[in-house]
């Protein structure tokens, strides 16, 4: 039995590594494509945001309001421009980053109404609106203080309460939170992607290429044939997320200093320890074993590569859904969340990086993955024992 | 001289849904003979072969290969069988010889014997030129040769071939037939086909199978005599009851 499993495992690894597709999914995506495609946009967006804040923004003041004009001119972050055509067109062509209208100038009214027209889809426009808002509020404050002074009220009466927000999370914890979120997501997806090609090739693919039947005539128990194939799937489902995590961490070490430029130095190494790595590897292994079993159950029922891919597509989507909810799950989630497959792995990764994880969470995650893994494996081996499934 | 039985099939039945694919199949192949399984489409040839190779389980009946029961000791029986399945394939990215090597390894052939056997098979089948080529880049005829090679590399007491010439052009069919003529001397072969001339040329004995039953069995001469026909084709048409 063991010898048979070994033979089939070696055969699957051998044939899989001959496929360029396997190598692409196993190495190129985790180590290069994903990190680059997540890091580049982050760097670009982050850089653009910072530039927009630092540079002076163009603002057009439509109504005649000399006092305000003076305020805008005084601000070194704003540059006053004239509108030649419609406000919308000027915004679109980026001749100005935002347009300010002053509506009510009735002399008897104490309040002046102003509108800031901007394009929230443009980084520069958003930044310009922020700057204009700041100038307007300072201007308003100045006027209010003047009015109060006329009434004999001193400026200090204006403030009754002073407050500020403080982040309860340390900077490293915040980093852990974001990295955990991103890496957790990519680890789960990496696992899915890593084993998909091998699992499909070794089941539906073998049917399509008419090799499965011949394989069933070698003197190896059918259960061993299945296990050999399964273990090949697990191997890929395990290696791929690890490479993904490596690639993403490497990429993070480039991005984080840029994005957190304000807060001095960031020590990424503080986020992780050998013990944590061990737990992560164990949990990823269990998840890989679950994913491979799940994929196998589905793929063995298809009779072509393409059909198997179609069958497996919903699975890929189902896995992505929890990612959306992950952002509203607090750093210390309720216990039951650690029983949900895939979600638990993402939460666990995040919790470990943030140092907020109770030991019980590891236990629940391991237990949950084991249970689901065994269930999926039973389904897979039932499919594999069925003539209908294998021959049709 | 009565030779020893290599394959014994008795009372084989198999049903797929409402199709009775096999309805009591009995025949025996003796050592050194090429036994033909001749039948029209859907007769049950492939189903019989799948049962012999443990790909599917028969509902009823027994199969023995060199006295080993397929039902109770399938792995032992499979060790004795090399098979070319109907419309079978091999691993496309592996070369011809890697494919043969892989199948030999999976069959548990002693590693030290494999290379030697592959050399001799490539020699016999005229594959020297193609052995390092990826399977998917071979012509259909050469693919079929590799499939044959893959079955031979096990050096099995029983060789089973399910319509090995189907889909090949006439010259390629001839090549395969000639090869079979060459290897049949030292082997027991179960050969399924629906081509009369092939059966007539190659088979020492044959069974005509139709609707999951054996309708006649024996040498070509015996079958013709039994059916009162001049040649195998006429006998076949009479026996399968579709004589126009
Ligand atoms: N897996 C299966 N599921 C359902 N029916 C099947 C299956 N395999 C074979 N059959 C049916 O069993 C009968 C015998 O088929 P089989 O393939 O054994 O015939 P055959 O003699 O090999 O024919 P051919 O010359 O076309 O290869 C046919 O009616 C076929 O439709
Ligand atoms: Mg057939």
XYZ file of C-alpha atoms and ligand atoms in Angstrom:
668
model
C 0.000 0.000 0.000
C 2.645 2.533 1.071
C 4.876 1.568 -1.822
C 1.950 2.022 -4.194
C 1.183 5.468 -2.765
C 4.826 6.408 -3.176
C 4.916 5.237 -6.782
C 1.787 7.146 -7.731
C 2.931 10.228 -5.828
C 6.233 10.211 -7.687
C 4.455 9.716 -10.978
C 2.134 12.669 -10.321
C 4.974 14.941 -9.278
C 6.999 13.852 -12.289
C 4.247 14.494 -14.812
C 3.129 17.715 -13.092
C 6.569 19.258 -13.111
C 6.769 18.572 -16.823
C 3.895 21.014 -17.369
C 4.924 24.611 -17.815
C 1.563 25.593 -16.341
C 2.433 23.905 -13.057
C 5.672 25.802 -12.760
C 3.965 29.072 -13.548
C 1.310 28.534 -10.893
C 3.751 27.161 -8.376
C 6.605 29.638 -8.657
C 5.906 32.561 -10.923
C 2.583 33.589 -9.408
C 3.436 33.322 -5.709
C 6.929 34.740 -5.923
C 6.533 37.363 -8.577
C 3.165 38.077 -10.102
C 1.102 38.496 -6.972
C 3.616 40.461 -4.951
C 4.351 42.753 -7.857
C 0.718 43.309 -8.651
C -0.177 44.112 -5.080
C 2.929 46.109 -4.243
C 3.100 48.203 -7.373
C -0.421 49.598 -7.056
C 0.098 50.246 -3.360
C 3.319 52.097 -4.049
C 1.737 54.011 -6.901
C -1.392 54.908 -4.961
C 0.554 55.743 -1.839
C 3.012 57.843 -3.781
C 0.286 59.648 -5.672
C -1.593 60.381 -2.474
C 1.505 61.796 -0.854
C 2.394 63.885 -3.887
C -1.129 65.262 -4.114
C -0.988 66.319 -0.476
C 2.444 67.892 -0.817
C 1.987 69.716 -4.102
C -0.115 72.844 -4.419
C -3.607 72.173 -5.741
C -5.422 74.272 -8.288
C -8.682 75.807 -7.155
C -11.139 77.970 -9.098
C -13.318 80.442 -7.242
C -16.387 81.099 -9.336
C -18.180 83.816 -7.427
C -16.689 87.171 -6.710
C -15.624 87.061 -3.080
C -12.416 89.012 -2.624
C -11.868 88.058 1.029
C -11.931 84.387 0.216
C -9.759 84.975 -2.809
C -7.185 86.486 -0.516
C -7.348 83.494 1.831
C -6.786 81.087 -1.063
C -3.897 83.160 -2.335
C -2.359 83.235 1.109
C -2.362 79.428 1.363
C 0.825 77.920 -0.049
C -1.004 74.658 -0.685
C -3.490 76.264 -3.055
C -3.095 77.942 -6.395
C -5.942 80.064 -7.711
C -6.897 79.498 -11.354
C -9.486 81.093 -13.677
C -12.263 79.035 -15.245
C -12.515 79.380 -19.008
C -15.243 76.843 -19.654
C -17.759 74.974 -17.537
C -16.736 73.780 -14.108
C -17.389 70.137 -14.979
C -15.250 70.327 -18.093
C -12.446 72.084 -16.268
C -12.459 69.395 -13.586
C -12.459 66.654 -16.152
C -9.566 68.183 -18.092
C -7.785 68.805 -14.803
C -7.451 72.506 -15.492
C -8.510 72.860 -11.896
C -8.663 70.305 -9.088
C -11.760 71.754 -7.518
C -14.214 74.578 -7.934
C -15.651 76.719 -5.140
C -19.030 78.439 -5.444
C -20.313 80.963 -2.952
C -24.086 80.961 -3.175
C -25.725 83.295 -0.709
C -24.223 86.690 -0.215
C -27.302 88.396 1.156
C -25.926 91.251 3.239
C -28.352 90.740 6.100
C -27.510 87.052 6.516
C -24.897 85.996 9.018
C -24.134 82.821 7.106
C -22.444 82.455 3.757
C -23.095 79.276 1.828
C -20.277 77.748 -0.173
C -19.996 74.586 -2.227
C -16.818 72.719 -3.106
C -17.194 70.878 -6.403
C -14.676 68.067 -6.794
C -14.178 64.703 -8.441
C -13.802 62.001 -5.787
C -12.379 59.599 -8.341
C -9.287 61.777 -8.752
C -6.652 61.661 -6.073
C -5.590 65.256 -6.779
C -9.171 66.483 -6.632
C -9.784 64.777 -3.300
C -6.627 66.330 -1.897
C -7.614 69.760 -3.235
C -11.051 69.549 -1.630
C -9.431 68.643 1.700
C -7.136 71.655 1.492
C -9.947 74.021 0.517
C -12.044 72.733 3.389
C -9.234 73.440 5.797
C -8.788 76.988 4.492
C -12.553 77.606 4.663
C -12.832 76.382 8.232
C -9.886 78.519 9.302
C -11.470 81.504 7.553
C -14.793 80.859 9.262
C -13.092 80.638 12.625
C -11.355 83.929 12.002
C -14.664 85.672 11.207
C -16.438 84.152 14.187
C -13.656 85.299 16.484
C -13.895 88.825 15.027
C -17.677 88.890 15.530
C -17.379 87.657 19.102
C -14.696 90.252 19.775
C -17.109 92.945 18.601
C -19.552 91.647 21.190
C -16.832 91.714 23.791
C -16.457 87.912 24.039
C -12.838 86.728 24.304
C -11.539 84.069 21.941
C -10.883 81.519 24.661
C -14.660 81.216 25.260
C -14.831 79.448 21.939
C -13.288 76.246 23.182
C -14.948 74.203 25.906
C -13.523 70.767 25.220
C -10.287 69.579 23.729
C -9.941 66.022 22.582
C -7.991 63.750 20.260
C -8.112 60.174 19.106
C -5.444 57.703 20.187
C -4.866 54.361 18.489
C -5.034 51.604 21.082
C -3.022 49.394 18.743
C 0.718 49.820 18.586
C 2.218 50.524 15.241
C 3.438 46.941 14.906
C -0.019 45.665 15.672
C -1.519 47.868 13.007
C 1.038 46.526 10.612
C 0.172 42.994 11.665
C -3.475 43.782 11.077
C -2.987 44.896 7.494
C -0.304 42.393 6.611
C -2.305 39.595 8.211
C -5.320 40.547 6.169
C -3.455 40.636 2.890
C -1.145 37.710 3.474
C -3.963 35.579 4.898
C -6.011 36.162 1.806
C -3.159 35.359 -0.527
C -2.198 32.275 1.414
C -5.673 30.807 1.008
C -5.846 31.740 -2.644
C -2.293 30.565 -3.213
C -3.173 27.203 -1.804
C -6.195 26.888 -4.075
C -4.280 27.942 -7.148
C -1.231 25.887 -6.293
C -2.964 22.544 -6.272
C -5.678 23.169 -8.824
C -3.664 22.280 -11.916
C -2.194 19.124 -10.414
C -5.466 17.922 -8.982
C -7.282 18.501 -12.249
C -4.562 16.954 -14.380
C -4.382 13.878 -12.199
C -8.132 13.266 -12.225
C -10.261 14.814 -14.958
C -7.142 15.348 -17.067
C -6.304 11.658 -16.960
C -9.828 10.844 -18.024
C -9.637 13.285 -20.891
C -6.310 11.933 -22.097
C -7.495 8.352 -21.631
C -4.779 7.392 -19.214
C -6.845 6.868 -16.085
C -8.160 3.472 -17.105
C -4.697 2.200 -17.849
C -3.573 3.488 -14.471
C -6.351 1.457 -12.874
C -4.847 -1.708 -14.383
C -1.534 -1.405 -12.570
C -1.226 -3.711 -9.561
C -1.681 -0.965 -6.993
C -4.757 -0.775 -4.767
C -7.208 1.841 -5.884
C -7.070 3.538 -2.525
C -3.302 3.900 -2.895
C -3.733 5.384 -6.354
C -6.081 7.944 -4.904
C -3.814 8.711 -1.959
C -0.790 9.154 -4.193
C -2.653 11.635 -6.330
C -4.059 13.315 -3.264
C -0.674 13.732 -1.638
C 0.683 15.323 -4.788
C -2.192 17.803 -4.577
C -1.476 18.459 -0.893
C 2.185 19.070 -1.664
C 1.362 21.759 -4.165
C -1.384 23.222 -1.999
C 1.178 23.457 0.813
C 4.195 24.771 -1.054
C 2.376 27.394 -3.054
C 0.967 29.424 -0.112
C 4.326 29.315 1.632
C 5.994 30.735 -1.441
C 3.159 33.241 -1.635
C 3.665 34.304 1.970
C 7.376 34.652 1.343
C 6.836 36.682 -1.784
C 4.276 38.910 -0.126
C 6.399 39.452 2.978
C 9.341 40.385 0.832
C 7.159 42.793 -1.076
C 5.761 44.184 2.184
C 9.240 44.983 3.394
C 9.527 47.300 0.394
C 6.128 48.905 0.707
C 5.684 49.346 4.412
C 8.534 51.821 4.920
C 7.141 53.954 2.114
C 3.567 53.910 3.401
C 4.487 54.389 7.047
C 7.051 57.039 6.305
C 5.649 59.252 9.035
C 6.196 56.990 12.010
C 9.958 56.432 12.019
C 11.415 52.948 11.610
C 9.320 49.809 11.415
C 10.603 46.495 12.686
C 8.967 43.769 10.643
C 10.975 41.031 12.289
C 9.165 41.741 15.552
C 5.949 40.439 13.972
C 7.109 36.876 13.693
C 8.901 34.244 15.759
C 9.923 30.594 15.218
C 6.988 29.414 17.317
C 4.549 31.418 15.231
C 6.082 30.094 12.032
C 5.585 26.554 13.256
C 1.920 27.181 14.003
C 1.444 28.853 10.644
C 3.045 25.926 8.811
C 0.883 23.432 10.658
C -2.296 25.318 9.922
C -1.384 25.863 6.276
C -0.624 22.157 5.952
C -4.033 21.225 7.323
C -5.734 23.741 5.091
C -3.774 22.444 2.097
C -4.895 18.928 2.925
C -8.491 20.110 3.102
C -8.297 22.085 -0.116
C -6.703 19.236 -2.068
C -9.386 16.822 -0.873
C -12.115 19.271 -1.763
C -10.729 19.908 -5.209
C -10.248 16.222 -5.814
C -13.838 15.348 -4.929
C -15.036 17.876 -7.445
C -12.461 17.379 -10.197
C -12.757 13.608 -10.348
C -16.370 14.018 -11.400
C -15.493 16.058 -14.461
C -14.428 14.386 -17.668
C -12.241 17.092 -19.069
C -9.781 19.643 -17.850
C -12.036 22.447 -18.902
C -15.080 21.013 -17.206
C -13.140 20.504 -14.003
C -12.099 24.133 -14.091
C -15.701 25.166 -14.495
C -16.708 22.974 -11.578
C -13.971 24.392 -9.383
C -14.549 28.042 -10.232
C -17.345 28.505 -7.648
C -15.007 27.106 -5.008
C -12.494 29.830 -5.765
C -15.175 32.449 -5.392
C -16.542 30.992 -2.167
C -13.090 31.301 -0.678
C -12.822 34.952 -1.595
C -16.122 35.920 0.031
C -14.878 35.670 3.633
C -12.161 38.160 2.747
C -14.814 40.835 2.449
C -16.146 40.081 5.917
C -12.731 39.725 7.415
C -12.397 43.478 7.567
C -15.343 43.803 9.917
C -14.241 40.975 12.178
C -12.406 42.568 15.109
C -8.843 41.753 16.036
C -10.072 39.440 18.769
C -12.903 37.567 17.062
C -15.483 35.357 18.745
C -14.468 31.707 19.057
C -16.923 30.328 16.536
C -15.245 32.202 13.710
C -12.283 29.859 14.104
C -14.446 26.947 13.047
C -15.194 28.391 9.617
C -12.792 26.927 7.089
C -10.528 29.391 5.279
C -11.767 32.246 7.475
C -10.026 30.642 10.424
C -6.726 30.475 8.598
C -6.935 34.124 7.640
C -7.943 35.139 11.164
C -5.223 33.008 12.640
C -2.569 34.560 10.468
C -3.787 38.025 11.301
C -4.052 37.269 15.012
C -0.572 35.794 15.129
C 0.936 38.804 13.407
C -0.926 41.115 15.790
C -0.071 39.070 18.885
C -3.711 39.002 19.934
C -4.364 35.331 19.388
C -5.589 33.173 22.280
C -4.175 29.632 22.321
C -7.671 28.215 22.041
C -8.011 29.771 18.589
C -5.158 27.621 17.301
C -6.828 24.585 18.772
C -10.202 25.389 17.182
C -8.597 26.089 13.827
C -6.704 22.818 13.858
C -9.762 20.870 14.977
C -12.019 22.466 12.392
C -9.583 21.862 9.565
C -9.132 18.248 10.626
C -12.858 17.597 10.662
C -13.447 19.195 7.271
C -10.400 17.484 5.846
C -11.600 14.054 6.901
C -15.067 14.720 5.525
C -13.707 15.899 2.189
C -11.365 12.950 1.983
C -14.220 10.533 2.536
C -16.140 12.123 -0.279
C -13.096 11.989 -2.518
C -12.478 8.329 -1.848
C -16.124 7.504 -2.417
C -15.939 9.194 -5.806
C -12.791 7.307 -6.549
C -14.397 3.996 -5.745
C -17.240 4.564 -8.161
C -17.113 3.044 -11.649
C -19.549 5.638 -12.899
C -17.387 8.502 -11.744
C -14.167 7.038 -13.086
C -15.389 5.828 -16.465
C -17.765 8.574 -17.501
C -1.826 -31.473 -27.187
C -3.947 -29.551 -24.682
C -2.096 -26.586 -23.318
C -2.563 -25.057 -19.893
C -5.286 -22.444 -19.389
C -4.004 -18.888 -18.893
C -7.326 -17.062 -18.813
C -10.606 -18.582 -17.738
C -13.789 -16.526 -17.898
C -16.992 -18.080 -16.578
C -20.550 -16.848 -16.414
C -19.585 -13.183 -16.613
C -22.483 -10.758 -16.229
C -22.524 -6.998 -16.052
C -25.380 -4.564 -16.192
C -25.208 -0.789 -16.740
C -28.554 0.717 -15.797
C -30.991 -1.005 -18.136
C -28.341 -2.334 -20.522
C -27.293 -5.934 -19.912
C -23.787 -5.464 -21.316
C -22.626 -8.984 -20.462
C -25.060 -11.828 -20.218
C -23.031 -14.890 -19.298
C -19.659 -14.905 -21.018
C -17.581 -18.107 -20.946
C -14.291 -18.736 -22.692
C -10.738 -19.828 -22.028
C -7.400 -18.808 -23.504
C -4.598 -21.320 -23.486
C -0.904 -20.716 -23.223
C 0.652 -19.477 -26.441
C -2.539 -18.892 -28.337
C -3.938 -15.732 -29.796
C -7.581 -15.764 -28.863
C -9.895 -13.418 -30.699
C -12.974 -11.717 -29.284
C -14.940 -10.842 -32.379
C -18.120 -8.822 -32.110
C -20.072 -5.910 -33.486
C -20.214 -2.505 -31.802
C -21.712 -2.672 -28.356
C -21.347 -6.460 -28.153
C -19.544 -6.347 -24.830
C -15.891 -6.808 -25.844
C -14.608 -3.794 -23.947
C -16.769 -4.550 -20.940
C -15.356 -8.086 -20.806
C -11.825 -6.729 -20.971
C -12.510 -4.125 -18.305
C -13.759 -6.869 -16.022
C -10.652 -8.968 -16.642
C -8.436 -5.982 -15.808
C -10.380 -5.118 -12.620
C -11.336 -1.727 -14.004
C -14.933 -2.626 -13.259
C -16.457 -5.347 -11.125
C -18.728 -7.887 -12.801
C -22.118 -8.486 -11.228
C -21.608 -12.208 -11.491
C -19.184 -14.802 -12.792
C -15.530 -15.548 -12.274
C -12.247 -14.729 -13.954
C -8.963 -16.489 -13.366
C -5.573 -15.544 -14.727
C -3.090 -18.401 -14.411
C -5.323 -19.761 -11.690
C -5.458 -16.476 -9.750
C -8.959 -15.187 -9.123
C -9.433 -11.596 -10.236
C -12.223 -11.097 -7.718
C -10.347 -12.280 -4.652
C -6.812 -11.322 -5.605
C -6.993 -8.511 -8.130
C -3.465 -7.164 -7.623
C -1.884 -10.556 -8.100
C -3.939 -11.078 -11.250
C -3.074 -7.624 -12.594
C 0.612 -8.385 -12.270
C 0.066 -11.027 -14.937
C -1.678 -8.784 -17.419
C -0.372 -6.264 -19.904
C -3.104 -4.362 -21.640
C -3.706 -1.987 -24.526
C -7.106 -0.472 -23.874
C -9.536 0.694 -26.496
C -8.776 4.290 -27.440
C -6.174 4.510 -24.679
C -3.590 7.211 -24.220
C -0.343 7.814 -22.404
C 1.247 10.757 -20.626
C 1.687 13.387 -23.275
C 4.629 15.291 -21.850
C 6.648 12.177 -21.184
C 8.710 10.650 -23.953
C 7.912 7.279 -25.426
C 10.509 5.540 -23.323
C 9.645 7.459 -20.160
C 6.073 6.298 -20.573
C 7.170 2.689 -20.866
C 9.475 3.106 -17.909
C 6.725 4.653 -15.803
C 4.287 1.845 -16.510
C 6.971 -0.734 -15.811
C 7.734 0.930 -12.473
C 4.079 1.089 -11.561
C 3.856 -2.604 -12.335
C 6.726 -3.239 -9.988
C 9.143 -4.441 -12.661
C 12.663 -4.776 -11.285
C 14.505 -1.544 -12.082
C 17.549 -3.329 -13.466
C 15.430 -5.077 -16.079
C 13.510 -2.086 -17.358
C 16.085 -0.419 -19.599
C 17.065 -3.672 -21.183
C 13.450 -4.516 -21.927
C 12.724 -1.099 -23.363
C 15.721 -1.471 -25.682
C 14.532 -4.790 -26.936
C 10.927 -3.606 -27.330
C 11.968 -0.516 -29.255
C 14.022 -2.773 -31.436
C 11.146 -5.173 -32.094
C 8.585 -2.435 -32.667
C 10.947 -0.301 -34.737
C 10.758 2.601 -32.326
C 14.427 3.518 -31.963
C 13.911 6.761 -33.824
C 10.961 7.873 -31.684
C 11.758 6.690 -28.212
C 13.038 10.076 -27.024
C 10.122 11.964 -28.491
C 7.229 13.267 -26.373
C 4.205 11.041 -26.646
C 1.958 13.823 -27.868
C 4.276 14.522 -30.783
C 4.014 11.010 -32.181
C 1.819 9.841 -35.034
C -1.203 7.770 -34.173
C 0.443 4.631 -35.479
C 3.528 5.197 -33.377
C 1.415 6.037 -30.353
C -0.261 2.686 -30.742
C 3.157 1.036 -30.898
C 4.168 2.733 -27.640
C 0.948 1.553 -26.074
C 1.842 -1.929 -27.180
C 5.360 -1.424 -25.853
C 3.970 -0.289 -22.529
C 2.053 -3.568 -22.260
C 5.041 -5.646 -23.308
C 7.511 -4.050 -20.933
C 5.760 -5.819 -18.077
C 6.546 -9.077 -19.860
C 3.123 -10.401 -18.906
C 1.904 -13.994 -19.190
C -1.295 -12.543 -20.665
C -1.476 -9.720 -23.168
C -4.850 -8.107 -23.791
C -5.473 -5.872 -26.777
C -8.779 -4.080 -27.273
C -9.156 -3.108 -30.931
C -5.540 -2.002 -31.241
C -5.844 -1.127 -34.929
C -8.918 1.051 -34.657
C -8.447 4.553 -36.027
C -5.221 3.667 -37.827
C -4.700 3.963 -41.557
C -4.260 0.804 -43.593
C -0.441 0.755 -43.585
C -0.348 1.405 -39.830
C -2.907 -1.368 -39.298
C -0.695 -3.669 -41.253
C 2.341 -2.710 -39.194
C 0.529 -3.490 -35.956
C -0.802 -6.771 -37.346
C 2.670 -7.803 -38.484
C 4.043 -6.940 -35.078
C 1.398 -9.073 -33.451
C 2.326 -11.909 -35.787
C 5.869 -11.460 -34.542
C 5.141 -11.381 -30.811
C 2.342 -13.931 -30.733
C 4.736 -16.839 -30.904
C 5.837 -16.577 -27.318
C 2.725 -15.056 -25.722
C -0.872 -15.636 -24.801
C -2.953 -12.867 -26.304
C -6.597 -11.910 -25.960
C -7.434 -9.830 -28.959
C -10.669 -7.924 -29.482
C -11.706 -6.723 -32.896
C -14.648 -6.323 -35.198
C -12.556 -6.694 -38.342
C -13.057 -10.123 -39.940
C -9.852 -10.225 -41.955
C -7.825 -9.379 -38.900
C -9.436 -12.138 -36.907
C -8.996 -14.604 -39.748
C -5.348 -13.724 -40.230
C -4.264 -13.627 -36.619
C -6.423 -15.733 -34.356
C -5.722 -19.318 -33.417
C -9.166 -19.537 -31.907
C -11.874 -16.999 -31.429
C -15.205 -16.343 -29.793
C -17.965 -14.432 -31.496
C -19.704 -12.206 -29.025
C -23.002 -10.429 -29.479
C -25.363 -8.752 -27.046
C -23.202 -9.844 -24.163
C -23.227 -13.532 -25.115
C -20.770 -15.848 -26.824
C -22.605 -17.160 -29.875
C -19.822 -19.367 -31.218
C -16.335 -20.382 -30.208
C -13.470 -22.325 -31.793
C -11.076 -22.136 -34.715
C -12.179 -20.255 -37.811
C -12.857 -23.557 -39.552
C -14.905 -24.867 -36.650
C -17.015 -21.745 -36.517
C -17.641 -21.757 -40.252
C -18.633 -25.408 -40.110
C -20.967 -24.831 -37.185
C -22.645 -21.901 -38.903
C -22.732 -23.621 -42.270
C -20.937 -20.716 -43.849
C -18.210 -20.449 -46.465
C -16.112 -17.901 -44.649
C -15.833 -16.117 -41.341
C -17.706 -13.050 -42.482
C -20.690 -15.067 -43.564
C -20.603 -17.091 -40.357
C -20.394 -13.900 -38.336
C -23.360 -12.302 -40.052
C -25.409 -15.450 -39.649
C -24.504 -15.849 -35.994
C -25.157 -12.317 -34.939
C -28.477 -12.573 -36.742
C -28.076 -9.604 -38.970
C -27.836 -11.438 -42.262
C -29.452 -9.293 -44.847
N -19.761 2.697 -18.487
C -20.884 2.337 -19.133
N -22.070 2.851 -18.753
C -23.200 2.505 -19.371
N -23.264 1.653 -20.394
C -22.131 1.095 -20.841
C -20.883 1.425 -20.231
N -19.916 0.748 -20.871
C -20.542 0.016 -21.837
N -21.866 0.228 -21.827
C -22.856 -0.420 -22.708
O -22.607 -1.799 -22.656
C -22.720 -2.387 -23.944
C -21.434 -3.068 -24.300
O -20.442 -2.107 -24.536
P -18.927 -2.452 -24.873
O -18.193 -1.173 -24.827
O -18.452 -3.521 -24.001
O -19.028 -2.955 -26.368
P -17.863 -3.272 -27.410
O -18.076 -4.647 -27.855
O -16.559 -2.943 -26.828
O -18.233 -2.287 -28.594
P -17.281 -1.425 -29.559
O -16.961 -2.269 -30.731
O -18.161 -0.286 -29.935
O -16.102 -1.017 -28.782
C -23.068 -1.246 -24.881
O -24.467 -1.272 -25.089
C -22.667 -0.013 -24.145
O -23.500 1.060 -24.487
Mg -15.104 -1.696 -27.287
